[in-house]
Amino acid sequence: MRQTNVAFIFQPADDLRRYIENALSDLEKVNLIYAGEESEREYLRICDEADIIVGWRPSMELLRNSKRFNMMIFPGAGAHSIAAKIGELNRRPKPVLINGHGNSYLTAQHTVAMLLSLTNKIIPHHKWMIEGKWRTGDDEGATIPLRHRHVGLLGYGAIGSTVHKFLSGFDLDFSALRNDWNKQDTPTPTELDKYSRSELNEFLTAIDILIIAVPVTSETDNLIGETEINLLGENSLLVNIARGRVVDQAALYGALEQRYLAGAAIDVWYDYAPESDDKGLLYPYDKRHPFHELDNVVLSPHRAASPFNDLERWDEVVENIKRYAKGRDDFLNVVDLDKGY
């Protein structure tokens, strides 16, 4: 067992502190350090003697000045920006970067909820009920049957595989595309047609429901454009819970507006600091592409990882701290700094 100082560059809620402290209570040499306030100056202070840093969006200054840290735990998906920063550090060996998968269950649940809301037209029927329109029928909002559809999971990591598990009770066919199938060390919930990155076109041609759950990298930026949407075919469905920029904004909007795609459910967007319109309203996409005016979409404000007070999502963080303190190097969910995931 080695002395391990763990600094949190955010202020954990009291119940989260207790949860983590109780989980690590049998490790006397683990010292948890919390910030007295949320400020860069305070984060620099507490990270000065940190072996492990836990949190989101560390500045380059903090990483450079934290001379002792050997591990950065990012407790969520999308660590590509931090990977680039750590890659710039003039240190050998580089600190280990961990990308938490604790939100995978919650994100997969949200994914399935959005898909079913889209196919069953839950949102328009809800609005019609509020308006007093009783039992609006199939002419206005017919359900899209799921049976005999072919789901394509673009990305088969923690989220994609959990979505597969959740949907396995439906009468569906499944395909999945991932870069390295050698990393698949557990059985899949149902039979699965496996595709590699070089087979993207064949993958898209084979499916009619595309669920996107890949990290943002140079390879996935604008991966799905007009050509790829056309390969899906008419009346297909698209669900994006990865990052907005994986799908070309104009191509997606055009396919929905022209009803080439039957519908889309979207939780991730293109502008996370939008300017308000003349009515003071905020929309996280280009004004030329008003997704909110379409009636064949389910819009979600990047909430797939909710609730943030779910404590079990921190179990992987605790496990990696334990392994570090015990001198192990078989950490969970280590990010390849060159690839960004």
GROMACS .gro file of C-alpha atoms in nm:
model
  341
    1MET     CA    1   0.000   0.000   0.000
    2ARG     CA    2   0.136   0.343  -0.091
    3GLN     CA    3   0.049   0.691   0.031
    4THR     CA    4  -0.200   0.834  -0.219
    5ASN     CA    5  -0.330   1.192  -0.225
    6VAL     CA    6  -0.647   1.238  -0.428
    7ALA     CA    7  -0.752   1.594  -0.517
    8PHE     CA    8  -1.103   1.678  -0.642
    9ILE     CA    9  -1.118   1.982  -0.873
   10PHE     CA   10  -1.487   2.031  -0.806
   11GLN     CA   11  -1.689   2.035  -0.485
   12PRO     CA   12  -1.855   1.696  -0.432
   13ALA     CA   13  -2.194   1.699  -0.260
   14ASP     CA   14  -2.200   1.571   0.096
   15ASP     CA   15  -2.360   1.239   0.003
   16LEU     CA   16  -2.097   1.179  -0.265
   17ARG     CA   17  -1.816   1.256  -0.020
   18ARG     CA   18  -1.957   1.007   0.226
   19TYR     CA   19  -2.001   0.745  -0.045
   20ILE     CA   20  -1.641   0.773  -0.165
   21GLU     CA   21  -1.500   0.798   0.188
   22ASN     CA   22  -1.690   0.490   0.303
   23ALA     CA   23  -1.575   0.293  -0.003
   24LEU     CA   24  -1.211   0.381   0.070
   25SER     CA   25  -1.230   0.362   0.449
   26ASP     CA   26  -1.019   0.046   0.468
   27LEU     CA   27  -0.725   0.217   0.292
   28GLU     CA   28  -0.556   0.425   0.560
   29LYS     CA   29  -0.296   0.573   0.327
   30VAL     CA   30  -0.551   0.726   0.089
   31ASN     CA   31  -0.597   1.097   0.161
   32LEU     CA   32  -0.889   1.275  -0.004
   33ILE     CA   33  -0.837   1.648  -0.060
   34TYR     CA   34  -1.132   1.880  -0.132
   35ALA     CA   35  -1.130   2.239  -0.254
   36GLY     CA   36  -1.244   2.506  -0.010
   37GLU     CA   37  -1.389   2.701  -0.300
   38GLU     CA   38  -1.438   2.660  -0.673
   39SER     CA   39  -1.148   2.862  -0.809
   40GLU     CA   40  -0.839   2.799  -1.018
   41ARG     CA   41  -0.620   2.929  -0.737
   42GLU     CA   42  -0.767   2.679  -0.493
   43TYR     CA   43  -0.741   2.392  -0.741
   44LEU     CA   44  -0.374   2.476  -0.797
   45ARG     CA   45  -0.318   2.464  -0.422
   46ILE     CA   46  -0.482   2.128  -0.356
   47CYS     CA   47  -0.323   1.963  -0.660
   48ASP     CA   48   0.030   2.058  -0.561
   49GLU     CA   49   0.081   1.729  -0.370
   50ALA     CA   50  -0.182   1.523  -0.554
   51ASP     CA   51  -0.103   1.178  -0.692
   52ILE     CA   52  -0.450   1.154  -0.850
   53ILE     CA   53  -0.667   1.440  -0.979
   54VAL     CA   54  -1.041   1.380  -1.019
   55GLY     CA   55  -1.270   1.616  -1.209
   56TRP     CA   56  -1.363   1.791  -1.529
   57ARG     CA   57  -1.187   2.049  -1.749
   58PRO     CA   58  -0.848   2.092  -1.581
   59SER     CA   59  -0.662   2.390  -1.719
   60MET     CA   60  -0.328   2.349  -1.890
   61GLU     CA   61  -0.174   2.559  -1.612
   62LEU     CA   62  -0.306   2.322  -1.348
   63LEU     CA   63  -0.173   2.015  -1.528
   64ARG     CA   64   0.169   2.173  -1.579
   65ASN     CA   65   0.197   2.288  -1.218
   66SER     CA   66   0.077   1.961  -1.066
   67LYS     CA   67   0.423   1.805  -1.081
   68ARG     CA   68   0.341   1.499  -0.874
   69PHE     CA   69   0.019   1.364  -1.023
   70ASN     CA   70   0.035   1.030  -1.201
   71MET     CA   71  -0.332   0.984  -1.283
   72MET     CA   72  -0.617   1.204  -1.403
   73ILE     CA   73  -0.966   1.061  -1.361
   74PHE     CA   74  -1.227   1.224  -1.583
   75PRO     CA   75  -1.557   1.091  -1.442
   76GLY     CA   76  -1.753   1.102  -1.765
   77ALA     CA   77  -1.741   1.042  -2.140
   78GLY     CA   78  -1.547   1.256  -2.385
   79ALA     CA   79  -1.193   1.296  -2.251
   80HIS     CA   80  -1.035   1.378  -2.589
   81SER     CA   81  -0.957   1.741  -2.496
   82ILE     CA   82  -0.783   1.636  -2.174
   83ALA     CA   83  -0.592   1.366  -2.364
   84ALA     CA   84  -0.450   1.637  -2.590
   85LYS     CA   85  -0.344   1.847  -2.290
   86ILE     CA   86  -0.174   1.559  -2.112
   87GLY     CA   87  -0.003   1.468  -2.437
   88GLU     CA   88   0.157   1.815  -2.439
   89LEU     CA   89   0.309   1.775  -2.092
   90ASN     CA   90   0.686   1.754  -2.096
   91ARG     CA   91   0.690   1.447  -1.875
   92ARG     CA   92   0.799   1.086  -1.912
   93PRO     CA   93   0.612   0.873  -1.846
   94LYS     CA   94   0.291   1.061  -1.913
   95PRO     CA   95   0.025   1.056  -1.640
   96VAL     CA   96  -0.248   0.796  -1.691
   97LEU     CA   97  -0.583   0.936  -1.808
   98ILE     CA   98  -0.901   0.754  -1.708
   99ASN     CA   99  -1.229   0.806  -1.894
  100GLY     CA  100  -1.513   0.710  -1.661
  101HIS     CA  101  -1.787   0.482  -1.789
  102GLY     CA  102  -2.000   0.514  -1.478
  103ASN     CA  103  -2.273   0.694  -1.674
  104SER     CA  104  -2.307   0.422  -1.938
  105TYR     CA  105  -2.618   0.262  -1.784
  106LEU     CA  106  -2.792   0.598  -1.751
  107THR     CA  107  -2.694   0.707  -2.102
  108ALA     CA  108  -2.813   0.378  -2.249
  109GLN     CA  109  -3.144   0.415  -2.065
  110HIS     CA  110  -3.186   0.765  -2.209
  111THR     CA  111  -3.100   0.637  -2.556
  112VAL     CA  112  -3.372   0.373  -2.547
  113ALA     CA  113  -3.620   0.623  -2.402
  114MET     CA  114  -3.555   0.864  -2.687
  115LEU     CA  115  -3.586   0.590  -2.947
  116LEU     CA  116  -3.921   0.473  -2.809
  117SER     CA  117  -4.046   0.830  -2.774
  118LEU     CA  118  -3.960   0.878  -3.140
  119THR     CA  119  -4.119   0.558  -3.270
  120ASN     CA  120  -4.431   0.585  -3.054
  121LYS     CA  121  -4.480   0.960  -3.108
  122ILE     CA  122  -4.507   1.014  -2.734
  123ILE     CA  123  -4.425   1.386  -2.747
  124PRO     CA  124  -4.687   1.494  -3.007
  125HIS     CA  125  -4.954   1.280  -2.841
  126HIS     CA  126  -4.865   1.438  -2.506
  127LYS     CA  127  -4.901   1.787  -2.657
  128TRP     CA  128  -5.234   1.696  -2.816
  129MET     CA  129  -5.364   1.571  -2.481
  130ILE     CA  130  -5.266   1.900  -2.316
  131GLU     CA  131  -5.453   2.081  -2.593
  132GLY     CA  132  -5.762   1.873  -2.519
  133LYS     CA  133  -5.737   1.672  -2.841
  134TRP     CA  134  -5.860   1.335  -2.717
  135ARG     CA  135  -5.741   1.023  -2.895
  136THR     CA  136  -5.573   1.183  -3.194
  137GLY     CA  137  -5.524   0.896  -3.436
  138ASP     CA  138  -5.290   0.735  -3.681
  139ASP     CA  139  -5.346   0.997  -3.946
  140GLU     CA  140  -5.161   1.247  -3.722
  141GLY     CA  141  -4.920   1.029  -3.527
  142ALA     CA  142  -4.893   0.662  -3.616
  143THR     CA  143  -4.648   0.448  -3.422
  144ILE     CA  144  -4.346   0.314  -3.611
  145PRO     CA  145  -4.328  -0.060  -3.531
  146LEU     CA  146  -3.989  -0.178  -3.411
  147ARG     CA  147  -4.025  -0.544  -3.496
  148HIS     CA  148  -3.814  -0.670  -3.786
  149ARG     CA  149  -3.609  -0.350  -3.790
  150HIS     CA  150  -3.228  -0.367  -3.805
  151VAL     CA  151  -3.046  -0.165  -3.539
  152GLY     CA  152  -2.691  -0.049  -3.611
  153LEU     CA  153  -2.475   0.044  -3.313
  154LEU     CA  154  -2.205   0.283  -3.431
  155GLY     CA  155  -1.964   0.233  -3.143
  156TYR     CA  156  -1.979  -0.074  -2.922
  157GLY     CA  157  -1.817   0.034  -2.598
  158ALA     CA  158  -1.983   0.059  -2.259
  159ILE     CA  159  -2.281   0.259  -2.388
  160GLY     CA  160  -2.341   0.079  -2.717
  161SER     CA  161  -2.323  -0.266  -2.560
  162THR     CA  162  -2.563  -0.162  -2.282
  163VAL     CA  163  -2.809  -0.025  -2.539
  164HIS     CA  164  -2.787  -0.363  -2.713
  165LYS     CA  165  -2.868  -0.535  -2.384
  166PHE     CA  166  -3.169  -0.309  -2.319
  167LEU     CA  167  -3.308  -0.358  -2.672
  168SER     CA  168  -3.242  -0.731  -2.686
  169GLY     CA  169  -3.597  -0.814  -2.578
  170PHE     CA  170  -3.740  -0.660  -2.893
  171ASP     CA  171  -3.775  -0.852  -3.218
  172LEU     CA  172  -3.477  -0.678  -3.379
  173ASP     CA  173  -3.167  -0.761  -3.576
  174PHE     CA  174  -2.840  -0.604  -3.462
  175SER     CA  175  -2.517  -0.493  -3.622
  176ALA     CA  176  -2.232  -0.303  -3.461
  177LEU     CA  177  -1.924  -0.123  -3.580
  178ARG     CA  178  -1.615  -0.073  -3.363
  179ASN     CA  179  -1.248  -0.017  -3.433
  180ASP     CA  180  -1.110  -0.313  -3.242
  181TRP     CA  181  -1.323  -0.622  -3.189
  182ASN     CA  182  -1.035  -0.785  -3.001
  183LYS     CA  183  -1.142  -0.572  -2.705
  184GLN     CA  184  -1.479  -0.750  -2.697
  185ASP     CA  185  -1.419  -0.991  -2.407
  186THR     CA  186  -1.779  -1.063  -2.304
  187PRO     CA  187  -2.062  -1.239  -2.491
  188THR     CA  188  -2.308  -1.013  -2.673
  189PRO     CA  189  -2.674  -1.018  -2.557
  190THR     CA  190  -2.797  -1.146  -2.896
  191GLU     CA  191  -2.643  -1.242  -3.227
  192LEU     CA  192  -2.457  -0.951  -3.377
  193ASP     CA  193  -2.315  -0.876  -3.721
  194LYS     CA  194  -1.973  -0.720  -3.661
  195TYR     CA  195  -1.821  -0.450  -3.879
  196SER     CA  196  -1.488  -0.268  -3.868
  197ARG     CA  197  -1.418   0.100  -3.941
  198SER     CA  198  -1.329   0.027  -4.306
  199GLU     CA  199  -1.675  -0.127  -4.354
  200LEU     CA  200  -1.879   0.181  -4.263
  201ASN     CA  201  -2.068   0.191  -4.594
  202GLU     CA  202  -2.164  -0.177  -4.576
  203PHE     CA  203  -2.272  -0.130  -4.214
  204LEU     CA  204  -2.498   0.164  -4.295
  205THR     CA  205  -2.651  -0.014  -4.593
  206ALA     CA  206  -2.745  -0.313  -4.377
  207ILE     CA  207  -2.937  -0.119  -4.108
  208ASP     CA  208  -3.236   0.111  -4.080
  209ILE     CA  209  -3.198   0.239  -3.720
  210LEU     CA  210  -2.862   0.407  -3.652
  211ILE     CA  211  -2.760   0.463  -3.289
  212ILE     CA  212  -2.441   0.667  -3.257
  213ALA     CA  213  -2.222   0.620  -2.950
  214VAL     CA  214  -1.865   0.689  -3.058
  215PRO     CA  215  -1.608   0.926  -2.906
  216VAL     CA  216  -1.507   1.241  -3.092
  217THR     CA  217  -1.177   1.194  -3.271
  218SER     CA  218  -1.028   1.313  -3.598
  219GLU     CA  219  -1.179   0.999  -3.752
  220THR     CA  220  -1.533   1.053  -3.622
  221ASP     CA  221  -1.561   1.428  -3.675
  222ASN     CA  222  -1.841   1.468  -3.935
  223LEU     CA  223  -1.832   1.094  -3.987
  224ILE     CA  224  -2.201   1.087  -4.085
  225GLY     CA  225  -2.280   1.324  -4.368
  226GLU     CA  226  -2.520   1.334  -4.663
  227THR     CA  227  -2.363   1.032  -4.834
  228GLU     CA  228  -2.381   0.821  -4.519
  229ILE     CA  229  -2.741   0.923  -4.443
  230ASN     CA  230  -2.837   0.827  -4.797
  231LEU     CA  231  -2.685   0.484  -4.741
  232LEU     CA  232  -2.922   0.434  -4.446
  233GLY     CA  233  -3.212   0.456  -4.684
  234GLU     CA  234  -3.552   0.618  -4.674
  235ASN     CA  235  -3.764   0.595  -4.359
  236SER     CA  236  -3.465   0.514  -4.140
  237LEU     CA  237  -3.422   0.645  -3.786
  238LEU     CA  238  -3.117   0.807  -3.627
  239VAL     CA  239  -3.032   0.847  -3.258
  240ASN     CA  240  -2.725   1.049  -3.157
  241ILE     CA  241  -2.597   1.036  -2.800
  242ALA     CA  242  -2.226   1.073  -2.890
  243ARG     CA  243  -2.139   1.431  -2.985
  244GLY     CA  244  -2.318   1.663  -3.225
  245ARG     CA  245  -2.021   1.706  -3.456
  246VAL     CA  246  -2.015   1.334  -3.541
  247VAL     CA  247  -2.315   1.406  -3.766
  248ASP     CA  248  -2.306   1.686  -4.022
  249GLN     CA  249  -2.563   1.941  -3.909
  250ALA     CA  250  -2.685   2.053  -4.250
  251ALA     CA  251  -2.710   1.698  -4.383
  252LEU     CA  252  -2.911   1.580  -4.083
  253TYR     CA  253  -3.149   1.876  -4.091
  254GLY     CA  254  -3.202   1.842  -4.466
  255ALA     CA  255  -3.279   1.470  -4.446
  256LEU     CA  256  -3.533   1.531  -4.169
  257GLU     CA  257  -3.694   1.834  -4.333
  258GLN     CA  258  -3.733   1.645  -4.661
  259ARG     CA  259  -3.853   1.338  -4.466
  260TYR     CA  260  -3.591   1.115  -4.621
  261LEU     CA  261  -3.523   1.011  -4.262
  262ALA     CA  262  -3.841   0.913  -4.080
  263GLY     CA  263  -3.707   1.073  -3.765
  264ALA     CA  264  -3.419   1.144  -3.530
  265ALA     CA  265  -3.367   1.162  -3.156
  266ILE     CA  266  -3.084   1.395  -3.058
  267ASP     CA  267  -2.921   1.458  -2.720
  268VAL     CA  268  -2.598   1.623  -2.836
  269TRP     CA  269  -2.563   1.948  -3.025
  270TYR     CA  270  -2.352   2.192  -3.222
  271ASP     CA  271  -2.333   2.515  -3.021
  272TYR     CA  272  -2.307   2.495  -2.643
  273ALA     CA  273  -2.292   2.873  -2.599
  274PRO     CA  274  -2.574   2.987  -2.829
  275GLU     CA  275  -2.676   3.349  -2.863
  276SER     CA  276  -3.039   3.424  -2.784
  277ASP     CA  277  -3.275   3.511  -3.069
  278ASP     CA  278  -3.493   3.823  -3.079
  279LYS     CA  279  -3.733   3.655  -2.833
  280GLY     CA  280  -3.458   3.566  -2.588
  281LEU     CA  281  -3.471   3.196  -2.681
  282LEU     CA  282  -3.165   2.973  -2.696
  283TYR     CA  283  -3.118   2.699  -2.955
  284PRO     CA  284  -2.793   2.497  -2.966
  285TYR     CA  285  -2.762   2.482  -3.345
  286ASP     CA  286  -2.725   2.702  -3.649
  287LYS     CA  287  -3.025   2.929  -3.706
  288ARG     CA  288  -3.037   2.805  -4.065
  289HIS     CA  289  -3.127   2.462  -3.929
  290PRO     CA  290  -3.423   2.509  -3.690
  291PHE     CA  291  -3.457   2.153  -3.561
  292HIS     CA  292  -3.725   2.269  -3.314
  293GLU     CA  293  -3.961   2.345  -3.604
  294LEU     CA  294  -3.957   1.984  -3.725
  295ASP     CA  295  -4.222   1.738  -3.614
  296ASN     CA  296  -4.017   1.423  -3.669
  297VAL     CA  297  -3.756   1.478  -3.400
  298VAL     CA  298  -3.710   1.421  -3.028
  299LEU     CA  299  -3.491   1.695  -2.883
  300SER     CA  300  -3.298   1.646  -2.558
  301PRO     CA  301  -3.061   1.901  -2.396
  302HIS     CA  302  -2.756   1.675  -2.344
  303ARG     CA  303  -2.912   1.503  -2.043
  304ALA     CA  304  -2.838   1.138  -2.117
  305ALA     CA  305  -2.601   1.111  -1.819
  306SER     CA  306  -2.860   1.237  -1.567
  307PRO     CA  307  -2.899   1.209  -1.269
  308PHE     CA  308  -2.563   1.334  -1.149
  309ASN     CA  309  -2.647   1.237  -0.791
  310ASP     CA  310  -2.653   0.869  -0.885
  311LEU     CA  311  -2.376   0.739  -0.657
  312GLU     CA  312  -2.310   0.406  -0.828
  313ARG     CA  313  -2.162   0.590  -1.124
  314TRP     CA  314  -1.860   0.662  -0.901
  315ASP     CA  315  -1.776   0.296  -0.838
  316GLU     CA  316  -1.524   0.287  -1.122
  317VAL     CA  317  -1.353   0.599  -0.984
  318VAL     CA  318  -1.323   0.433  -0.643
  319GLU     CA  319  -1.193   0.111  -0.795
  320ASN     CA  320  -0.918   0.291  -0.986
  321ILE     CA  321  -0.811   0.480  -0.673
  322LYS     CA  322  -0.793   0.148  -0.486
  323ARG     CA  323  -0.584  -0.012  -0.760
  324TYR     CA  324  -0.343   0.282  -0.766
  325ALA     CA  325  -0.304   0.280  -0.387
  326LYS     CA  326  -0.229  -0.093  -0.397
  327GLY     CA  327   0.043  -0.042  -0.656
  328ARG     CA  328  -0.147  -0.207  -0.939
  329ASP     CA  329  -0.137  -0.090  -1.299
  330ASP     CA  330  -0.441  -0.272  -1.442
  331PHE     CA  331  -0.664   0.034  -1.438
  332LEU     CA  332  -1.017   0.052  -1.578
  333ASN     CA  333  -1.090   0.255  -1.894
  334VAL     CA  334  -0.744   0.396  -1.966
  335VAL     CA  335  -0.745   0.650  -2.250
  336ASP     CA  336  -0.498   0.613  -2.534
  337LEU     CA  337  -0.352   0.967  -2.542
  338ASP     CA  338  -0.280   0.946  -2.916
  339LYS     CA  339  -0.630   0.832  -3.008
  340GLY     CA  340  -0.816   1.041  -2.749
  341TYR     CA  341  -1.035   0.756  -2.623
   0.00000   0.00000   0.00000
